[in-house]
Amino acid sequence: MSRNSKKFINREIAFTAFKDSFIKLNPKTMAKNPVMFIVEIGFILTMLLTIFPKAFGDSGQNIRLYNGIVSLVLFITVLFANFAEAVAEGRGKAQAETLKKTRKDTKAKLLDKNGAITEISASELKKGDIVLVENGDLIPNDGVVIEGLASVDESAITGESAPVLKEAGGDFSSVTGGTKVVSDWLKVKISAAPGESFLDKMISLVEGASRQKSPNEIALSTLLVSLTIIFLIVIVALLPMANYSKVKIPISTLIALLVCLIPTTIGGLLSAIGIAGMDRVTRFNVIAMSGKAVEACGDVDTMILDKTGTITFGNRMAAEFIPLGKHTLDEVTRFAALSSVKDGTPEGRSIVELANKNNMVVDEKEYIDSEFIEFTAQTRMSGIDIKNGIKVRKGATDAIKAFAKEEGGEIPSDLDEVTEKISKLGGTPLVVAVDKYIVGVIYLKDTVKPGLVERFERLRQMGIKTVMCTGDNPLTAATIAKEAGVDDFIAECKPEDKIFVIKKEQSEGKIVAMTGDGTNDAPALAQADVGLAMNSGTQSAKEAANMVDLDSDPTKILEVVEIGKQLLITRGALTTFSISNDVAKYFAIIPAIFAIAIPEMNRINVMSLSTPTSAVLSALIFNAIIIPLLIPIAMKGVKYKPMKTEKMLLKNILLYGVGGIIVPFIGIKVIDILVTPLLKVLGL
């Protein structure tokens, strides 16, 4: 699945959107968008005025032609608004088609109470059924592993090529329909009814079929409807005022004025902005259960993050070589690398990498005839027996002490002091011995993921507080928190502690986000305003959350928060731009209507528009073409840079508020210059 498609529209999407623009003209569909529904009614009225001008009291030279042009521009305005929404839906449908290719009508091996296998279609499976999936089988639907252990290829869903291990119990028992077992076998209890799997939900969401308006979107829609009603009352009141001033205003001009003054720009783009926001989230392989969840990300004040797997790698890596007694750093580095030259564990590889950074490179080929001693639970050490008889070992402190004593050596006086210091810091000491001599200690620590310091700083610039939760002791937690750059931490954290801190933040009016994957995370995920569950985690965690990350990357919540903020900023910026447009349209049309009867009105004709007819049509044409020009911004979102809310608000007011006043002045004047010669030819 393409996550970051640079082209927001292609030929196929454009053609489908153009066709859907006409289908959406159905009044039942248009009524869902009251602002554009008013424009459609205006189009119908002006079309009737074009056909029967005298029946509506319209008279005058070329009035039918004028009404026809107004009607055409209004029709194009509605089409452009429909096109914007259809483009957003088209992107989702294109992505849904890609997802549908991964959903096949597979066969399922249904197990009965006696263990007998019946092969049925996956679509016939019910929630609670138990199925057997073996090497090469597709998992027929979402479920929980109740028996077995196997590698599962999830690339069809996540795009990640490396198979993941699934087993009964623990935090990696959840499986997704459409993924493939590539080793061994699993017994899976189906947890979703046909058509209700995560893949089905994702397809439905990206198609826009089940997208519900968020509270913010509903509130903005209410504001737009209120403004429309206010301007409608103003326009109706304008007619008797004009008659009193002995100014004859064509009905089509009043309709044009209404359409120009109501917030048609944001009205035409509002739905597209919401759909595009959901689309950006799904392109990151995140299922948002609702638009409300995406928007809540944009309002997040506090982020709760697990330490292991989110802030740190989870595997303890070599951080430092510490010499003991009279031994040198070079000695410890060399023998630590030698003991790990054939150690394929993450710890072993990290020791070799750290030695390389310290300019101590060990050539494995030189020790091809040496015997590598693997780590076992009994010996608790590993190492290498070199051909010349030298024995090199690394391992737990007491195990290496016993090894050195067996070889006839003595224990360095500073060994216990160094190992205790490392343990207090939350690290793991690995002691290195060469025959009877203990030469030094390897300091293993849970390493902070690269780039997180910068990302947490970015969140801080947004005004978001980060809190790390860990089961480590306070000293270890403080060390990791300082290194990662989080704002606060909770040491020796239990599941109930996470819920407590979430409720505490919420009681202060803050919006809280958190990630989790285990059953013990489910209550906190449900309590948080934004709960991002890992797809690799338990079913209970996924059901409690309002977002599921198919890639199972705990740090992805950082990007999701930025997408949520971008959605809110985009909607706010385009709303500001749309309402600001009305100022310029006011100065274009009002003087044009009253200038003949009230010459003083010419003083506010600051654009020096050619004729009243040109002024009305220029404003109306600008009102139409600005919608498609803003579609790229609605689709891609306003460019977002982390900064304080107050600074961001000021920036957007200056850019889209002031810009929303200046751009129409320029645009309407340019259109006026272009259409005036044509209107003279037409006699208007």
XYZ file of C-alpha atoms in Angstrom:
684
model
C 0.000 0.000 0.000
C 1.361 3.411 -0.902
C 1.568 5.514 2.243
C 2.910 8.773 0.929
C 1.680 9.153 -2.589
C 3.093 12.394 -3.947
C 0.334 12.745 -6.561
C -2.930 13.515 -4.852
C -4.864 12.876 -8.105
C -4.330 10.815 -11.248
C -6.236 10.518 -14.516
C -8.429 7.652 -13.298
C -9.392 9.418 -10.052
C -10.045 12.675 -11.954
C -12.346 10.946 -14.477
C -14.296 9.124 -11.750
C -14.548 12.328 -9.688
C -15.847 14.267 -12.710
C -18.552 11.643 -13.273
C -19.451 11.575 -9.560
C -19.741 15.383 -9.558
C -22.880 15.078 -11.706
C -24.260 12.137 -9.718
C -23.928 14.194 -6.523
C -26.256 16.861 -7.991
C -29.124 14.732 -6.670
C -30.969 17.062 -4.223
C -31.046 14.277 -1.591
C -27.244 14.181 -1.681
C -26.831 17.965 -1.857
C -29.129 18.483 1.157
C -26.374 16.947 3.341
C -24.330 20.077 2.580
C -26.756 22.972 3.281
C -24.417 25.705 1.987
C -23.940 24.097 -1.434
C -27.616 23.085 -1.464
C -28.491 26.795 -1.367
C -26.172 27.313 -4.350
C -27.923 24.500 -6.238
C -31.318 26.051 -5.505
C -29.892 29.352 -6.783
C -28.804 27.585 -9.982
C -32.303 26.119 -10.484
C -33.956 29.530 -9.924
C -31.609 31.370 -12.304
C -32.116 28.632 -14.896
C -35.880 29.164 -14.643
C -35.289 32.924 -14.889
C -33.316 32.283 -18.060
C -36.151 30.287 -19.615
C -39.087 32.371 -18.275
C -37.722 35.846 -17.417
C -41.054 37.694 -17.731
C -42.869 35.194 -15.516
C -40.656 36.332 -12.642
C -40.942 40.019 -13.440
C -37.498 40.287 -15.007
C -37.227 42.635 -17.948
C -34.599 44.617 -19.686
C -32.133 44.316 -22.511
C -30.377 40.941 -22.693
C -31.689 39.926 -19.242
C -32.129 36.344 -20.432
C -28.467 36.155 -21.486
C -27.351 37.656 -18.163
C -29.498 35.185 -16.212
C -28.079 32.352 -18.321
C -24.477 33.316 -17.526
C -25.243 33.589 -13.796
C -26.979 30.198 -13.950
C -23.991 28.613 -15.718
C -21.490 29.990 -13.188
C -23.620 28.735 -10.276
C -23.839 25.291 -11.905
C -20.041 25.206 -12.270
C -19.667 26.296 -8.619
C -21.738 23.325 -7.449
C -19.843 20.976 -9.771
C -16.479 22.188 -8.441
C -17.607 21.602 -4.841
C -18.853 18.116 -5.739
C -15.585 17.473 -7.587
C -13.541 18.348 -4.489
C -15.468 15.830 -2.371
C -15.382 13.211 -5.147
C -11.582 13.540 -5.495
C -11.156 12.887 -1.764
C -13.483 9.883 -1.967
C -11.739 8.695 -5.142
C -8.367 8.541 -3.381
C -9.961 6.420 -0.671
C -11.644 4.124 -3.184
C -8.369 3.639 -5.066
C -6.653 2.691 -1.809
C -9.568 0.405 -0.914
C -9.168 -1.456 -4.198
C -5.547 -2.174 -3.273
C -6.701 -3.523 0.089
C -9.448 -5.616 -1.488
C -6.842 -7.493 -3.512
C -5.491 -8.863 -0.229
C -8.950 -10.114 0.784
C -9.606 -13.424 -0.895
C -12.433 -15.884 -0.449
C -10.155 -18.356 1.296
C -10.979 -21.781 2.602
C -11.005 -22.326 6.354
C -10.270 -25.566 8.227
C -13.018 -25.506 10.839
C -12.438 -27.654 13.931
C -15.365 -29.233 15.763
C -15.447 -30.278 19.443
C -13.885 -33.639 18.580
C -11.036 -32.046 16.603
C -12.397 -33.156 13.218
C -11.637 -30.799 10.324
C -14.309 -29.491 7.946
C -13.227 -27.286 5.055
C -15.623 -24.353 4.542
C -15.549 -20.914 2.942
C -14.103 -18.181 5.169
C -17.291 -16.175 4.646
C -19.234 -18.888 6.512
C -17.162 -18.551 9.692
C -18.865 -17.208 12.800
C -17.429 -15.412 15.784
C -16.127 -18.006 18.257
C -15.334 -20.680 15.644
C -11.967 -22.423 15.973
C -9.899 -23.000 12.830
C -6.596 -24.670 12.058
C -4.116 -22.766 9.865
C -1.010 -24.565 8.681
C 2.137 -23.665 6.754
C 1.079 -21.922 3.531
C -2.520 -21.219 4.645
C -4.113 -17.767 4.712
C -5.671 -16.840 8.041
C -9.391 -16.664 7.142
C -10.444 -13.890 9.558
C -9.278 -11.918 12.594
C -8.757 -14.047 15.662
C -6.729 -15.036 18.708
C -4.181 -17.860 18.789
C -5.254 -20.432 21.362
C -2.679 -23.109 20.548
C 0.556 -23.410 18.591
C 3.448 -21.213 17.555
C 4.163 -20.070 13.984
C 5.685 -17.334 11.825
C 3.097 -15.193 10.041
C 3.720 -13.095 6.937
C 1.759 -9.825 7.407
C 3.217 -8.029 4.372
C -0.154 -8.026 2.571
C -1.521 -5.792 5.339
C 1.467 -3.923 6.749
C 3.971 -3.895 3.874
C 6.602 -5.293 6.268
C 8.346 -8.269 4.635
C 9.780 -9.883 7.793
C 7.433 -12.548 9.267
C 6.337 -12.115 12.880
C 6.072 -14.823 15.527
C 2.576 -15.593 16.833
C 1.832 -17.791 19.815
C -0.913 -18.532 22.315
C -1.068 -16.247 25.327
C 0.936 -13.085 25.890
C 0.858 -9.938 23.808
C 1.440 -11.549 20.401
C -1.568 -13.819 20.143
C -3.722 -11.658 17.862
C -3.805 -12.457 14.118
C -5.337 -10.560 11.187
C -7.426 -12.043 8.393
C -5.621 -12.151 5.034
C -2.166 -12.769 6.517
C -0.270 -15.982 5.750
C 1.263 -18.673 7.970
C 4.785 -19.414 6.695
C 5.884 -22.003 9.265
C 4.366 -24.563 11.627
C 0.661 -24.268 12.581
C -1.815 -22.366 14.728
C -5.259 -22.935 16.187
C -7.162 -19.666 15.980
C -10.397 -18.623 17.670
C -12.255 -16.297 15.307
C -12.993 -12.923 16.957
C -14.800 -11.113 14.126
C -17.936 -11.874 12.150
C -17.699 -11.879 8.312
C -17.429 -8.313 7.036
C -16.337 -6.975 10.429
C -12.603 -7.725 10.352
C -10.007 -4.971 10.681
C -9.363 -5.218 6.944
C -13.090 -4.827 6.195
C -13.263 -1.841 8.556
C -10.250 -0.256 6.909
C -11.729 -0.727 3.420
C -14.999 0.810 4.564
C -13.227 3.750 6.192
C -10.972 4.608 3.259
C -13.915 4.376 0.873
C -15.672 6.931 3.037
C -18.668 4.620 3.381
C -18.759 4.747 7.168
C -17.124 8.119 7.828
C -19.103 9.984 10.445
C -18.711 13.723 10.889
C -16.598 14.634 13.892
C -17.917 17.008 16.601
C -15.674 19.825 15.311
C -16.920 19.279 11.766
C -20.550 19.287 12.955
C -19.929 22.495 14.937
C -18.358 24.178 11.909
C -21.222 23.011 9.675
C -23.658 24.593 12.144
C -21.700 27.858 11.994
C -21.744 27.826 8.188
C -25.503 27.183 8.125
C -26.020 30.038 10.620
C -24.004 32.426 8.441
C -25.968 31.299 5.390
C -29.300 32.000 7.130
C -28.054 35.436 8.262
C -26.978 36.400 4.738
C -30.234 35.024 3.319
C -32.179 37.340 5.646
C -29.915 40.252 4.622
C -30.488 39.606 0.909
C -34.264 39.316 1.376
C -34.218 42.621 3.296
C -32.130 44.197 0.522
C -34.954 43.967 -2.022
C -37.377 46.424 -0.299
C -34.421 48.723 0.436
C -33.561 48.727 -3.262
C -37.172 49.400 -4.234
C -37.284 52.314 -1.784
C -34.109 53.695 -3.397
C -35.720 53.147 -6.813
C -32.990 50.685 -7.770
C -34.077 47.796 -9.985
C -32.126 44.693 -8.935
C -32.533 41.564 -11.086
C -33.394 38.490 -9.027
C -30.363 36.689 -10.504
C -28.111 39.464 -9.140
C -29.555 38.994 -5.646
C -28.940 35.251 -5.941
C -25.377 35.937 -7.117
C -24.837 38.267 -4.162
C -26.158 35.621 -1.736
C -23.891 32.933 -3.205
C -20.871 35.247 -3.030
C -21.485 36.232 0.583
C -22.281 32.828 2.078
C -19.178 30.690 2.908
C -19.286 28.596 -0.285
C -15.513 28.014 -0.383
C -15.280 26.180 2.935
C -18.766 24.755 2.384
C -17.520 23.115 -0.805
C -14.277 21.872 0.748
C -15.330 20.905 4.294
C -16.233 17.303 3.527
C -13.148 16.861 1.342
C -10.874 18.077 4.175
C -12.357 15.513 6.586
C -12.096 12.624 4.112
C -8.528 13.607 3.185
C -7.563 13.647 6.882
C -8.794 10.067 7.285
C -6.979 9.176 4.071
C -3.652 10.504 5.394
C -4.015 8.378 8.537
C -4.824 5.186 6.623
C -1.828 5.767 4.350
C 0.242 5.364 7.508
C -1.410 1.947 7.977
C -3.438 3.146 10.943
C -7.116 2.270 11.293
C -8.972 5.165 12.898
C -12.318 3.953 14.188
C -13.796 7.428 13.616
C -12.991 10.912 12.392
C -13.371 11.983 16.020
C -10.292 9.907 16.897
C -8.202 11.636 14.209
C -9.310 15.080 15.351
C -8.678 14.219 18.990
C -5.057 13.597 17.968
C -4.872 17.201 16.861
C -5.994 18.376 20.307
C -3.652 16.139 22.343
C -2.027 17.849 25.351
C -0.392 14.836 27.040
C 1.135 11.699 25.550
C 1.649 8.543 27.654
C 4.368 6.265 26.245
C 5.692 2.882 27.320
C 9.462 2.758 27.679
C 10.288 -0.677 26.289
C 9.740 -0.963 22.559
C 8.550 2.630 22.240
C 11.255 4.864 23.677
C 13.921 2.162 23.872
C 14.665 -0.810 21.623
C 13.914 -3.307 24.381
C 17.151 -5.204 23.681
C 20.030 -4.251 25.952
C 22.952 -2.927 23.909
C 26.621 -2.431 24.768
C 27.171 1.141 25.916
C 30.622 1.084 27.530
C 33.673 -1.112 28.197
C 35.065 -0.682 31.743
C 38.580 -2.019 32.547
C 39.321 -3.524 35.981
C 42.536 -3.447 38.019
C 45.634 -2.851 35.923
C 43.992 -3.910 32.657
C 43.551 -1.329 29.884
C 40.503 -0.237 27.892
C 42.045 -1.720 24.728
C 42.341 -5.120 26.429
C 38.716 -5.152 27.556
C 37.542 -3.988 24.119
C 39.581 -6.636 22.270
C 38.536 -9.579 24.432
C 34.889 -8.438 24.595
C 34.853 -8.381 20.790
C 36.572 -11.785 20.627
C 33.981 -13.329 22.954
C 31.208 -11.983 20.704
C 32.712 -12.533 17.248
C 30.361 -15.458 16.616
C 27.556 -14.321 18.945
C 24.468 -13.625 16.803
C 22.336 -12.241 19.624
C 21.444 -8.500 19.637
C 23.716 -8.049 22.674
C 26.610 -9.860 20.956
C 26.276 -7.811 17.775
C 26.128 -4.579 19.782
C 29.400 -5.495 21.558
C 31.161 -5.995 18.199
C 29.713 -2.714 16.870
C 30.898 -0.787 19.943
C 34.369 -2.350 19.614
C 34.456 -1.266 15.948
C 33.558 2.290 16.990
C 36.506 2.144 19.369
C 38.749 1.177 16.426
C 39.064 -2.438 17.581
C 38.163 -4.579 14.554
C 38.269 -8.370 14.947
C 38.462 -10.408 11.740
C 36.212 -13.444 12.137
C 38.183 -15.338 9.467
C 41.216 -15.459 11.757
C 39.211 -17.499 14.266
C 37.441 -19.860 11.883
C 39.067 -22.888 13.581
C 38.239 -21.668 17.097
C 35.330 -23.105 19.090
C 32.496 -20.766 19.956
C 30.863 -21.442 23.321
C 27.144 -20.610 23.201
C 25.244 -19.121 26.124
C 23.120 -21.545 28.152
C 20.856 -21.065 31.148
C 23.090 -23.419 33.106
C 26.472 -21.763 32.444
C 25.111 -18.171 32.009
C 28.124 -17.243 29.902
C 29.403 -17.512 26.347
C 32.724 -17.012 24.611
C 35.402 -18.596 22.465
C 38.188 -21.164 22.888
C 41.004 -19.964 20.623
C 43.197 -22.553 18.889
C 46.280 -21.474 20.894
C 44.532 -22.524 24.105
C 43.296 -19.122 25.320
C 39.758 -19.175 26.751
C 37.729 -15.949 26.526
C 34.382 -15.688 28.352
C 31.714 -13.076 29.021
C 28.692 -13.542 31.248
C 26.953 -12.972 34.558
C 29.145 -11.741 37.422
C 28.909 -14.833 39.628
C 29.348 -17.190 36.646
C 32.565 -15.461 35.515
C 33.831 -15.333 39.118
C 33.413 -19.116 39.338
C 35.124 -19.567 35.930
C 38.127 -17.463 36.983
C 38.487 -19.334 40.300
C 38.405 -22.690 38.488
C 41.263 -21.454 36.303
C 43.195 -20.447 39.448
C 42.682 -16.693 39.237
C 41.762 -13.970 41.707
C 38.786 -11.614 41.785
C 39.636 -7.909 41.159
C 38.854 -5.718 44.178
C 36.893 -3.186 42.113
C 34.644 -5.742 40.332
C 31.725 -5.634 42.788
C 31.772 -1.829 42.937
C 31.541 -1.520 39.129
C 28.818 -4.166 38.688
C 26.702 -2.723 41.514
C 26.931 0.766 40.013
C 25.749 -0.545 36.618
C 22.878 -2.468 38.221
C 21.694 0.623 40.122
C 21.552 2.517 36.821
C 19.224 -0.179 35.482
C 21.895 -1.684 33.247
C 23.229 -5.217 32.959
C 26.902 -5.912 33.716
C 28.617 -8.585 31.614
C 32.005 -9.550 33.052
C 34.855 -10.459 30.649
C 37.542 -13.007 31.586
C 40.599 -14.321 29.742
C 41.648 -17.650 31.286
C 42.102 -16.887 35.005
C 42.133 -13.086 34.628
C 38.984 -10.935 34.889
C 39.868 -7.986 32.638
C 36.768 -5.808 32.664
C 33.013 -5.284 32.459
C 30.658 -4.606 29.550
C 27.894 -2.142 30.435
C 24.667 -3.222 28.663
C 21.792 -0.759 28.702
C 18.358 -0.415 27.131
C 19.186 2.029 24.333
C 16.992 4.986 23.418
C 15.880 4.891 19.787
C 17.731 7.380 17.575
C 15.900 10.578 16.649
C 13.476 10.455 19.595
C 15.091 13.403 21.376
C 14.369 15.595 18.340
C 10.825 14.232 18.021
C 10.027 14.875 21.673
C 11.388 18.393 21.261
C 9.029 18.775 18.298
C 6.118 17.698 20.517
C 7.257 20.151 23.190
C 7.122 22.929 20.594
C 3.490 21.929 19.938
C 2.774 22.259 23.648
C 2.424 18.476 24.171
C 3.701 16.972 27.425
C 5.338 13.516 27.193
C 5.189 11.010 30.068
C 7.183 7.761 30.048
C 5.811 4.724 31.901
C 8.213 1.985 32.964
C 8.484 -0.852 35.447
C 12.119 0.084 36.129
C 13.301 1.533 39.416
C 13.281 5.354 39.805
C 17.031 5.716 39.165
C 16.893 3.758 35.901
C 13.706 5.544 34.848
C 15.280 8.959 35.512
C 18.353 8.026 33.448
C 16.302 6.885 30.423
C 13.899 9.840 30.734
C 16.786 12.321 30.714
C 18.467 10.613 27.758
C 15.234 10.437 25.738
C 14.181 13.987 26.569
C 10.681 13.210 27.913
C 9.037 15.728 30.229
C 8.077 13.328 33.017
C 8.185 9.643 33.949
C 6.442 7.103 36.159
C 8.773 4.461 37.626
C 7.731 1.013 38.829
C 4.532 1.626 36.873
C 1.588 -0.766 37.184
C -1.500 -0.839 34.857
C -3.590 1.055 37.417
C -0.918 3.780 37.560
C -1.429 4.477 33.849
C -5.174 4.897 34.355
C -4.530 7.173 37.344
C -2.241 9.516 35.408
C -4.649 9.599 32.425
C -7.592 10.504 34.686
C -5.487 13.095 36.506
C -4.560 14.821 33.216
C -8.161 14.623 31.963
C -9.456 16.151 35.199
C -7.362 19.202 34.326
C -9.158 19.468 30.983
C -6.367 17.901 28.930
C -6.662 15.504 25.970
C -4.547 12.383 26.546
C -3.066 9.899 24.045
C -1.322 6.612 24.777
C -0.036 3.483 23.032
C -0.260 -0.115 24.190
C -0.385 -3.707 23.046
C -1.072 -5.927 26.052
C -4.241 -7.002 27.828
C -3.063 -5.012 30.847
C -2.986 -1.883 28.632
C -6.651 -2.255 27.588
C -8.213 -0.264 30.490
C -5.812 2.650 29.954
C -6.329 2.575 26.161
C -10.083 2.776 26.732
C -9.686 5.636 29.229
C -7.398 7.712 26.971
C -8.941 10.145 24.478
C -6.661 8.672 21.816
C -5.719 5.022 22.295
C -3.378 3.545 19.666
C -3.190 -0.264 19.894
C -0.628 -2.407 18.112
C -2.023 -4.889 15.582
C 0.481 -7.440 16.920
C -0.997 -7.035 20.381
C -3.918 -8.696 22.103
C -7.514 -8.572 20.885
C -8.641 -6.833 24.078
C -6.136 -4.004 23.506
C -7.366 -3.498 19.932
C -11.006 -3.493 20.990
C -10.336 -0.958 23.764
C -8.443 1.489 21.512
C -9.940 3.873 18.951
C -6.965 3.456 16.612
C -5.038 0.361 15.516
C -1.575 0.478 13.961
C -1.232 -2.338 11.435
C 2.564 -1.904 11.406
C 2.720 -2.285 15.205
C 5.132 0.648 15.552
C 4.522 2.267 18.971
C 6.288 5.493 17.989
C 3.844 6.070 15.133
C 1.530 7.948 17.485
C 3.931 10.885 17.071
C 3.104 11.064 13.344
C -0.602 10.460 13.940
C -0.717 13.431 16.324
C 0.869 15.626 13.647
C -1.710 14.421 11.076
C -4.511 15.290 13.509
C -3.068 18.744 14.083
C -2.651 19.239 10.335
C -6.324 18.329 9.796
C -7.508 20.902 12.341
C -5.154 23.572 11.008
C -6.222 22.929 7.412
C -9.898 23.251 8.267
C -9.305 26.378 10.329
C -7.061 27.984 7.698
C -9.501 27.407 4.826
C -12.456 28.563 6.956
C -10.576 31.783 7.734
C -9.711 32.208 4.053
C -13.311 31.578 2.973
C -14.894 34.063 5.385
C -12.222 36.675 4.596
C -13.131 36.351 0.896
C -16.535 37.877 1.638
C -14.948 41.261 2.375
C -13.645 41.612 -1.182
C -16.896 40.303 -2.698
C -18.819 42.864 -0.645
C -16.717 45.702 -2.089
C -17.226 44.266 -5.593
C -20.993 43.713 -5.714
C -22.651 46.234 -3.337
C -21.283 49.341 -5.141
C -22.228 47.774 -8.476
C -25.839 47.337 -7.391
C -26.415 50.806 -5.878
C -23.923 53.048 -7.690
C -26.436 54.308 -10.273
C -29.084 55.384 -7.737
C -26.597 56.354 -5.024
C -23.460 57.836 -6.678
C -21.730 58.087 -3.285
C -21.484 54.254 -3.324
C -18.762 54.599 -5.963
C -16.394 55.581 -3.155
C -16.281 51.978 -2.004
C -15.741 50.686 -5.555
C -12.054 50.444 -4.616
C -11.366 47.913 -7.379
C -12.674 50.296 -10.075
C -14.628 47.491 -11.730
C -15.833 48.303 -15.236
C -19.621 47.869 -15.024
C -22.197 46.591 -12.526
C -22.693 43.465 -14.660
C -18.949 42.852 -14.881
C -18.588 43.327 -11.111
C -21.297 40.772 -10.287
C -20.060 38.179 -12.774
C -16.379 38.677 -11.842
C -17.137 38.094 -8.160
C -19.291 35.079 -9.012
C -16.654 33.549 -11.301
C -13.936 34.051 -8.689
C -16.211 32.427 -6.117
C -16.453 29.368 -8.379
C -12.837 28.924 -9.474
C -11.316 29.393 -6.001
C -12.806 26.012 -4.946
C -10.796 23.813 -7.380
C -7.705 25.973 -6.805
C -7.855 25.090 -3.094
C -8.422 21.339 -3.630
C -4.640 20.542 -3.426
C -4.435 22.278 -0.024
C -7.562 20.456 1.191
C -6.128 17.113 0.049
C -2.504 17.489 1.162
C -3.206 19.682 4.172
C -1.698 22.997 5.177
C 2.058 22.672 5.654
C 2.605 22.147 9.339
C 5.576 23.097 11.511
C 5.626 22.419 15.261
C 5.095 25.615 17.245
C 3.047 27.008 20.114
C -0.706 27.260 19.483
C -0.756 31.063 19.887
C 2.054 31.535 17.370
C 0.430 29.134 14.922
C -2.926 30.936 15.221
C -1.317 34.326 14.568
C 0.588 32.960 11.576
C -2.531 31.433 9.987
C -4.621 34.549 10.596
C -1.982 36.637 8.849
C -1.527 34.175 5.984
C -5.081 32.965 5.382
C -7.025 35.819 6.964
C -5.195 38.748 5.393
C -4.439 36.611 2.317
C -8.132 35.771 2.082
C -8.875 39.491 1.747
C -6.061 40.376 -0.671
C -6.356 37.413 -3.092
C -10.028 38.068 -4.051
C -9.302 41.766 -4.659
C -6.609 40.775 -7.140
C -8.558 37.820 -8.586
C -11.819 39.713 -9.119
C -9.994 42.637 -10.750
C -8.123 40.317 -13.140
C -11.369 38.526 -14.067
C -13.072 41.907 -14.565
C -10.344 42.942 -17.027
C -10.722 39.651 -18.912
C -14.542 39.503 -19.099
C -15.286 43.182 -19.810
C -14.451 42.998 -23.568
C -16.542 39.824 -23.878
C -19.497 41.409 -22.098
C -19.328 44.410 -24.454
C -19.512 42.051 -27.423
C -22.548 40.362 -25.856
C -24.136 43.726 -25.131
C -24.158 43.289 -21.332
